[in-house]
Amino acid sequence: MKLVIFNGSPRYKKSNSALLTEQFLKGYNRFCPEPVPVYYLANYKQREAAAEIFKQAETVLLIFPLYTDCMPGIVKEFFENIAGESYSPAKKVGVIVQSGFPESIHAEGLERYLKKLVLRLNCEYLGTMIKGGVEGIQSMPPSMTRKLYGKFQVLGEYFAQNNSFEPGITEKFRKPYRFSRTYIVIFTLLSKTGITNFYWNGQLKKNGAFEKRFARPYLD
Amino acid sequence: MNMKITILNGDMSNGTSDLSIYIGNLARQLKENHSVDVFPLHKMNLHYCSGCWSCWWKTPGQCAKHDEAEPIFRSVINSDFIIFASPLMAGFTSSALKKTTDRLIVLLHPYIKLKNGESHHRKRYDHYPNFGLLLQRELGTDEEDIQIVNTIYDRFALNFHNERKYTRFIEFTNADEIIYEITGNTAIH
Ligand SMILES: Cc1cc2nc3c(=O)[nH]c(=O)nc-3n(C[C@H](O)[C@H](O)[C@H](O)COP(=O)(O)O)c2cc1C
């Protein structure tokens, strides 16, 4: 199984996608020690070369952030470059979509799109993993990311052995699909205290931009 | 009533495609009674969003990239109606259009609100214009493709506090109908 990974985050190597890929590969390499090439679509040269690399791969994993409930523009460009061909023998293609909001409903349309795209390429669809609530992991202490990273390692181990996504974690990651009533009540109460804006306010203050947070610079 | 209309043209050809000709004609007719901005996205100097969050926590509401996007942001947020125009490519609207809609995040505010049990970012501006999709088919476009595109743009609308009013195809809809749907005034003489 010749595996190739495409990282579709516009943040390039400093992305959440890169952090999660690293953990996935830690697990993967326990069973398949051969180094797995990772290509970054945010890099212009690698993006240009990506269609050719895709052509030669046997198994492809694509990981990218959700952008406006869809794939980022650079990932769409990549899709345009690989489309219009029917790949034979069929490649196996799996996708990992991670996002800021915790609920997987945001990626619902995108998931249907990805499935159709892989079929359009005449490839074998390994499914789409959807993991919300990922924004912020870069600044979290290890104690807060240990569980998430552990799961990505298990996913990697499983993928190395089965060439597919581990179903239990895949299902867990999708939760919540939408928020429950209880959560809504709690969130509403908390938002009155301002704590739900904690992450953004912290960053705004750090940059000395808190007072200007409601600016509307593009209004005529 | 004079309306402000923004057309984001996601055509990726050199501007001679059926879609661009259609848009040229549509804009000309609309301009008789309205103010219209047309942006040929693929020919403009527009960078991809790099996810830096400057627009949310360094220079609130303002994008850090120095390219030709600012007139688009201004036009979009001050208009009464937006047309997202694009050929379907690999089953979705073009990367030229997608990269532009990614950048529109600058028009939102980072704070989060819940709507129907879903998180959404709150408004930065009071008013977000509704939009229509104007598409050109590709080889193999089927009903499922169209449903998927509509679902994703309806989700975009949830995020952007607006509504998708329609999806039309240049192969089946003449410009008069599009104008009628935007302005409520028939342009048929
Ligand atoms: C332009 C833009 C649009 C985004 N749209 C969404 C969205 O619609 N839903 C969501 O949950 N997160 C959204 N996010 C958040 C990212 O998906 C999230 O921060 C992700 O973890 C970033 O991963 P990366 O560091 O690998 O790029 C968006 C971020 C940016 C910059």
Coordinates of C-alpha atoms and ligand atoms in Angstrom, one line a residue:
Chain A
M1 CA 0.0 0.0 0.0
K2 CA 1.7 3.2 -1.1
L3 CA 0.1 5.9 1.0
V4 CA 0.3 9.6 0.2
I5 CA -1.1 12.4 2.4
F6 CA -2.2 15.8 1.1
N7 CA -2.6 18.5 3.7
G8 CA -5.1 21.1 2.4
S9 CA -4.8 23.7 5.2
P10 CA -4.0 27.2 4.0
R11 CA -1.9 27.4 7.2
Y12 CA 0.6 25.1 5.7
K13 CA 2.9 23.5 8.3
K14 CA 1.6 25.5 11.1
S15 CA -1.9 24.0 10.8
N16 CA -4.1 21.9 13.1
S17 CA -4.2 19.6 10.1
A18 CA -0.4 19.2 10.4
L19 CA -0.6 18.4 14.1
L20 CA -3.3 15.8 13.6
T21 CA -1.4 14.3 10.7
E22 CA 1.7 13.9 12.8
Q23 CA -0.2 12.0 15.4
F24 CA -1.9 9.8 12.8
L25 CA 1.5 9.0 11.3
K26 CA 2.9 8.1 14.8
G27 CA 0.3 5.4 15.0
Y28 CA 0.6 4.4 11.4
N29 CA 4.4 4.0 11.5
R30 CA 4.2 1.5 14.4
F31 CA 2.8 -0.9 11.8
C32 CA 4.2 0.4 8.5
P33 CA 7.6 2.0 9.2
E34 CA 8.1 3.2 5.7
P35 CA 8.0 7.0 5.7
V36 CA 4.8 8.5 4.3
P37 CA 5.1 11.5 2.1
V38 CA 3.0 14.5 3.1
Y39 CA 2.3 17.2 0.5
Y40 CA 1.1 20.7 1.4
L41 CA -1.4 22.3 -1.0
A42 CA -0.7 25.7 0.6
N43 CA 2.7 25.6 -1.0
Y44 CA 2.4 26.8 -4.6
K45 CA 4.9 24.3 -6.0
Q46 CA 3.5 21.4 -4.2
R47 CA 0.0 22.3 -5.3
E48 CA 1.1 22.4 -8.9
A49 CA 2.8 19.0 -8.6
A50 CA -0.1 17.5 -6.6
A51 CA -2.1 16.2 -9.5
E52 CA 0.8 14.2 -10.8
I53 CA 1.6 12.8 -7.3
F54 CA -2.1 11.8 -6.9
K55 CA -1.9 9.9 -10.2
Q56 CA 0.9 7.8 -8.9
A57 CA -0.4 7.0 -5.5
E58 CA -2.3 3.9 -4.5
T59 CA -3.9 5.1 -1.3
V60 CA -4.6 8.8 -0.7
L61 CA -5.5 10.6 2.5
L62 CA -6.6 14.1 2.3
I63 CA -6.8 16.2 5.5
F64 CA -8.1 19.8 5.6
P65 CA -10.1 22.3 7.7
L66 CA -13.7 23.2 7.1
Y67 CA -14.0 26.6 5.4
T68 CA -17.5 28.1 5.3
D69 CA -19.0 24.6 5.6
C70 CA -17.0 23.4 2.6
M71 CA -13.4 22.8 1.5
P72 CA -11.0 25.7 1.4
G73 CA -10.3 27.3 -2.0
I74 CA -6.9 25.7 -2.4
V75 CA -8.4 22.2 -1.9
K76 CA -11.0 23.1 -4.6
E77 CA -8.2 24.0 -7.0
F78 CA -6.6 20.6 -6.3
F79 CA -9.9 18.9 -7.1
E80 CA -10.2 20.8 -10.4
N81 CA -6.7 19.6 -11.2
I82 CA -7.3 15.9 -10.6
A83 CA -10.9 15.8 -12.1
G84 CA -11.6 14.9 -15.7
E85 CA -9.7 11.7 -15.4
S86 CA -10.8 8.2 -14.7
Y87 CA -8.1 6.6 -12.6
S88 CA -7.3 3.0 -13.3
P89 CA -6.5 1.0 -11.3
A90 CA -8.9 2.7 -8.8
K91 CA -7.1 4.4 -5.9
K92 CA -8.4 4.3 -2.4
V93 CA -9.3 7.8 -1.2
G94 CA -10.2 8.8 2.4
V95 CA -10.7 12.3 3.8
I96 CA -10.3 13.8 7.2
V97 CA -12.2 17.1 7.7
Q98 CA -11.6 19.0 10.9
S99 CA -13.3 22.2 12.0
G100 CA -13.7 24.9 14.6
F101 CA -17.3 24.3 15.6
P102 CA -17.9 21.1 17.5
E103 CA -21.0 19.9 15.6
S104 CA -20.6 17.7 12.6
I105 CA -23.8 19.0 10.9
H106 CA -21.7 21.8 9.4
A107 CA -19.9 19.4 7.2
E108 CA -23.0 17.5 6.0
G109 CA -23.1 18.9 2.5
L110 CA -19.4 18.7 2.0
E111 CA -19.4 15.0 3.0
R112 CA -21.9 14.2 0.2
Y113 CA -19.8 16.2 -2.2
L114 CA -16.6 14.3 -1.3
K115 CA -18.3 10.9 -1.8
K116 CA -19.6 12.0 -5.2
L117 CA -16.2 13.4 -6.2
V118 CA -14.3 10.2 -5.4
L119 CA -16.8 8.2 -7.4
R120 CA -16.5 10.7 -10.2
L121 CA -12.8 10.0 -10.3
N122 CA -13.6 6.3 -10.5
C123 CA -11.8 5.7 -7.2
E124 CA -12.7 3.8 -4.1
Y125 CA -14.1 5.9 -1.3
L126 CA -12.8 5.1 2.1
G127 CA -15.1 7.5 3.8
T128 CA -14.8 10.9 5.4
M129 CA -13.9 11.5 9.1
I130 CA -15.4 14.6 10.5
K131 CA -13.9 16.0 13.7
G132 CA -15.1 19.3 15.1
G133 CA -13.9 21.4 18.0
V134 CA -10.3 21.5 16.8
E135 CA -9.5 25.2 16.7
G136 CA -7.3 26.2 19.5
I137 CA -5.3 23.0 19.9
Q138 CA -2.1 24.8 19.0
S139 CA -2.2 26.8 22.2
M140 CA -3.5 24.1 24.4
P141 CA -1.3 22.4 27.1
P142 CA -0.5 18.7 26.4
S143 CA -3.0 17.6 29.1
M144 CA -5.8 19.0 27.0
T145 CA -4.8 17.4 23.7
R146 CA -3.6 14.0 25.0
K147 CA -7.0 12.3 24.4
L148 CA -7.5 13.7 20.9
Y149 CA -3.9 12.9 19.8
G150 CA -4.2 9.4 21.3
K151 CA -7.3 8.8 19.2
F152 CA -5.5 10.0 16.0
Q153 CA -2.7 7.6 16.8
V154 CA -5.1 4.7 17.1
L155 CA -6.7 5.8 13.8
G156 CA -3.2 5.6 12.2
E157 CA -2.5 2.2 13.7
Y158 CA -5.8 0.9 12.4
F159 CA -5.3 2.5 9.0
A160 CA -1.9 0.8 8.6
Q161 CA -3.5 -2.6 9.3
N162 CA -6.8 -2.3 7.5
N163 CA -6.5 0.5 5.0
S164 CA -9.7 2.1 6.4
F165 CA -10.9 4.4 9.2
E166 CA -11.5 2.8 12.6
P167 CA -15.3 2.8 12.8
G168 CA -15.7 3.4 16.6
I169 CA -13.6 6.6 16.7
T170 CA -15.1 7.7 13.4
E171 CA -18.6 7.5 14.9
K172 CA -17.5 9.2 18.2
F173 CA -15.8 12.1 16.3
R174 CA -19.1 13.0 14.6
K175 CA -20.8 13.8 17.9
P176 CA -22.5 16.0 18.6
Y177 CA -24.3 16.3 15.2
R178 CA -26.2 19.2 16.7
F179 CA -26.3 20.5 20.2
S180 CA -28.7 19.1 22.7
R181 CA -31.3 21.1 24.5
T182 CA -29.3 21.0 27.7
Y183 CA -26.3 22.3 26.0
I184 CA -28.2 25.2 24.5
V185 CA -29.6 26.1 27.9
I186 CA -26.1 26.1 29.4
F187 CA -24.5 27.9 26.5
T188 CA -27.2 30.6 26.7
L189 CA -26.6 31.1 30.4
L190 CA -22.9 31.2 30.0
S191 CA -23.0 33.6 27.2
K192 CA -24.7 36.1 29.5
T193 CA -21.5 36.0 31.6
G194 CA -19.3 36.6 28.5
I195 CA -17.3 33.4 29.1
T196 CA -18.3 32.0 25.7
N197 CA -16.3 34.8 24.1
F198 CA -13.3 34.0 26.3
Y199 CA -11.0 32.6 23.6
W200 CA -11.6 35.5 21.2
N201 CA -11.4 38.2 23.8
G202 CA -8.1 36.8 25.0
Q203 CA -6.7 37.0 21.5
L204 CA -8.2 40.4 20.9
K205 CA -6.7 41.8 24.1
K206 CA -3.3 40.2 23.4
N207 CA -3.2 42.1 20.1
G208 CA -4.5 45.4 21.6
A209 CA -7.6 45.2 19.4
F210 CA -10.3 44.6 21.9
E211 CA -11.7 48.1 21.8
K212 CA -12.0 47.9 18.0
R213 CA -13.7 44.5 18.0
F214 CA -17.0 45.7 16.5
A215 CA -15.3 47.8 13.7
R216 CA -17.1 47.9 10.4
P217 CA -14.4 49.2 8.1
Y218 CA -16.1 48.3 4.8
L219 CA -19.4 50.1 5.4
D220 CA -20.1 52.9 2.8
Chain B
M1 CA -36.2 51.3 -7.2
N2 CA -32.5 51.5 -7.8
M3 CA -30.7 48.5 -6.4
K4 CA -27.1 47.8 -5.8
I5 CA -26.1 44.5 -7.2
T6 CA -22.8 42.6 -6.9
I7 CA -21.9 39.9 -9.4
L8 CA -19.0 37.7 -8.5
N9 CA -18.0 36.0 -11.7
G10 CA -16.1 32.7 -11.0
D11 CA -15.4 31.9 -14.6
M12 CA -12.0 30.4 -14.9
S13 CA -11.6 30.8 -18.7
N14 CA -10.0 33.8 -20.3
G15 CA -13.4 35.6 -20.2
T16 CA -14.8 34.4 -23.5
S17 CA -16.8 31.6 -22.2
D18 CA -20.6 31.4 -22.5
L19 CA -20.9 32.3 -18.8
S20 CA -18.9 35.5 -19.1
I21 CA -20.7 36.5 -22.2
Y22 CA -24.0 35.8 -20.4
I23 CA -22.9 37.9 -17.4
G24 CA -21.7 40.8 -19.6
N25 CA -25.1 40.9 -21.2
L26 CA -26.9 40.5 -17.8
A27 CA -24.9 43.3 -16.3
R28 CA -25.5 45.6 -19.2
Q29 CA -29.3 45.2 -18.9
L30 CA -29.2 45.6 -15.1
K31 CA -27.2 48.8 -15.4
E32 CA -30.1 50.5 -17.2
N33 CA -31.8 50.8 -13.8
H34 CA -29.4 49.7 -11.1
S35 CA -25.8 50.1 -10.0
V36 CA -23.9 46.9 -10.7
D37 CA -20.4 45.8 -9.8
V38 CA -19.0 42.8 -11.7
F39 CA -15.8 41.2 -10.4
P40 CA -14.0 38.8 -12.8
L41 CA -12.4 36.9 -10.0
H42 CA -10.0 34.8 -12.0
K43 CA -8.5 37.8 -13.7
M44 CA -8.0 39.7 -10.4
N45 CA -5.1 39.6 -8.0
L46 CA -6.8 37.6 -5.2
H47 CA -4.9 35.5 -2.7
Y48 CA -6.3 32.5 -0.9
C49 CA -7.3 33.1 2.8
S50 CA -4.4 31.9 4.9
G51 CA -6.4 31.4 8.1
C52 CA -4.4 34.0 10.0
W53 CA -7.4 35.4 11.9
S54 CA -6.0 38.9 11.6
C55 CA -9.5 40.0 10.5
W56 CA -10.9 38.8 13.8
W57 CA -8.3 39.6 16.4
K58 CA -5.6 41.9 15.1
T59 CA -7.4 44.4 12.8
P60 CA -11.0 43.6 13.5
G61 CA -13.1 43.5 10.3
Q62 CA -10.1 44.1 8.1
C63 CA -8.2 41.6 6.0
A64 CA -4.4 41.5 6.3
K65 CA -3.8 40.7 2.6
H66 CA -2.9 43.4 0.2
D67 CA -4.5 42.5 -3.0
E68 CA -7.7 43.4 -4.9
A69 CA -10.2 41.9 -2.5
E70 CA -11.1 45.1 -0.6
P71 CA -13.4 46.5 -3.3
I72 CA -15.2 43.1 -3.3
F73 CA -15.8 43.2 0.5
R74 CA -17.1 46.7 0.2
S75 CA -19.4 45.9 -2.7
V76 CA -20.7 42.8 -1.1
I77 CA -21.6 44.2 2.3
N78 CA -23.1 47.4 0.8
S79 CA -25.2 45.7 -1.9
D80 CA -28.9 44.7 -2.0
F81 CA -28.3 41.4 -3.8
I82 CA -25.3 39.2 -4.8
I83 CA -25.0 36.9 -7.7
F84 CA -22.5 34.1 -7.3
A85 CA -21.8 33.0 -10.8
S86 CA -19.7 30.0 -11.7
P87 CA -19.2 27.1 -14.0
L88 CA -19.6 23.8 -12.2
M89 CA -16.1 22.2 -12.1
A90 CA -15.6 18.8 -10.5
G91 CA -19.2 19.1 -9.2
F92 CA -18.9 22.4 -7.4
T93 CA -18.4 26.1 -8.1
S94 CA -14.9 27.2 -9.2
S95 CA -11.9 27.6 -6.9
A96 CA -11.9 31.3 -8.0
L97 CA -15.3 31.7 -6.4
K98 CA -14.6 29.5 -3.4
K99 CA -11.5 31.4 -2.5
T100 CA -13.5 34.6 -2.6
T101 CA -16.2 33.3 -0.4
D102 CA -13.6 32.0 2.1
R103 CA -12.3 35.6 2.3
L104 CA -15.8 36.9 3.1
I105 CA -15.3 35.6 6.7
V106 CA -13.8 39.1 7.2
L107 CA -17.4 40.4 7.2
L108 CA -18.4 38.3 10.2
H109 CA -17.6 38.7 13.9
P110 CA -15.7 36.0 15.9
Y111 CA -18.3 35.8 18.7
I112 CA -20.5 32.7 18.6
K113 CA -24.2 32.4 18.8
L114 CA -26.4 29.3 18.7
K115 CA -29.0 29.0 16.0
N116 CA -31.1 25.8 15.7
G117 CA -28.7 24.0 18.0
E118 CA -25.8 25.0 15.8
S119 CA -22.9 27.4 16.4
H120 CA -22.6 30.4 14.2
H121 CA -20.6 33.5 14.2
R122 CA -22.5 36.7 15.0
K123 CA -23.0 39.6 12.6
R124 CA -20.5 42.3 12.2
Y125 CA -22.7 44.4 10.0
D126 CA -26.5 44.9 10.3
H127 CA -27.4 43.6 6.8
Y128 CA -26.1 40.7 4.7
P129 CA -27.6 40.7 1.2
N130 CA -29.4 37.7 -0.1
F131 CA -27.9 35.9 -3.1
G132 CA -28.7 33.8 -6.2
L133 CA -26.5 31.2 -7.8
L134 CA -26.0 31.4 -11.5
L135 CA -24.3 28.3 -12.8
Q136 CA -23.0 26.7 -16.0
R137 CA -23.3 23.0 -16.2
E138 CA -20.4 20.6 -16.9
L139 CA -20.3 17.3 -18.5
G140 CA -22.2 14.8 -16.3
T141 CA -23.9 17.4 -14.1
D142 CA -26.9 15.6 -12.6
E143 CA -29.7 16.3 -10.1
E144 CA -27.6 15.1 -7.2
D145 CA -24.8 17.5 -8.0
I146 CA -27.2 20.4 -8.0
Q147 CA -28.7 19.3 -4.7
I148 CA -25.2 19.1 -3.1
V149 CA -24.3 22.6 -4.4
N150 CA -27.6 23.9 -3.0
T151 CA -27.1 22.3 0.4
I152 CA -23.6 23.7 0.7
Y153 CA -24.7 27.2 -0.3
D154 CA -27.7 27.0 2.0
R155 CA -25.2 26.3 4.8
F156 CA -23.1 29.2 3.6
A157 CA -26.3 31.3 4.0
L158 CA -26.8 30.1 7.5
N159 CA -23.3 31.3 8.3
F160 CA -23.8 34.6 6.5
H161 CA -27.1 35.5 7.9
N162 CA -28.7 35.7 4.5
E163 CA -30.6 33.4 2.1
R164 CA -30.1 31.7 -1.2
K165 CA -33.0 32.9 -3.3
Y166 CA -32.5 30.6 -6.3
T167 CA -30.2 28.5 -8.4
R168 CA -30.3 29.1 -12.1
F169 CA -28.5 27.7 -15.1
I170 CA -27.4 29.8 -18.0
E171 CA -28.4 27.0 -20.3
F172 CA -32.1 27.2 -19.3
T173 CA -32.7 30.7 -18.0
N174 CA -32.6 33.9 -20.0
A175 CA -31.2 37.1 -18.5
D176 CA -34.7 38.7 -18.4
E177 CA -35.9 36.1 -15.9
I178 CA -32.8 36.7 -13.7
I179 CA -33.4 40.4 -13.7
Y180 CA -37.1 39.9 -12.9
E181 CA -36.2 37.7 -10.0
I182 CA -33.7 40.2 -8.6
T183 CA -35.7 43.4 -9.0
G184 CA -39.3 42.3 -9.3
N185 CA -39.5 44.4 -12.4
T186 CA -39.8 42.7 -15.7
A187 CA -37.3 43.7 -18.3
I188 CA -39.2 42.1 -21.1
H189 CA -40.2 44.7 -23.6
Ligands
LIG1 C1 -11.9 31.3 6.3 C2 -12.3 30.3 7.3 C3 -13.5 29.7 7.3 C4 -13.8 28.8 8.3 N1 -15.1 28.2 8.3 C5 -15.4 27.3 9.2 C6 -16.7 26.8 9.3 O1 -17.5 27.0 8.4 N2 -17.1 25.9 10.3 C7 -16.2 25.6 11.2 O2 -16.5 24.8 12.1 N3 -14.9 26.1 11.2 C8 -14.5 27.0 10.3 N4 -13.3 27.5 10.3 C9 -12.3 27.1 11.3 C10 -11.3 26.0 10.9 O3 -12.0 24.9 10.3 C11 -10.6 25.5 12.1 O4 -9.9 26.6 12.7 C12 -9.5 24.4 11.7 O5 -9.1 23.7 12.9 C13 -8.3 25.0 11.1 O6 -7.4 24.0 10.7 P1 -6.0 24.2 10.1 O7 -5.1 24.9 11.2 O8 -5.5 22.9 9.7 O9 -6.2 25.1 8.9 C14 -12.9 28.4 9.3 C15 -11.7 29.1 9.3 C16 -11.3 30.0 8.4 C17 -10.0 30.7 8.4

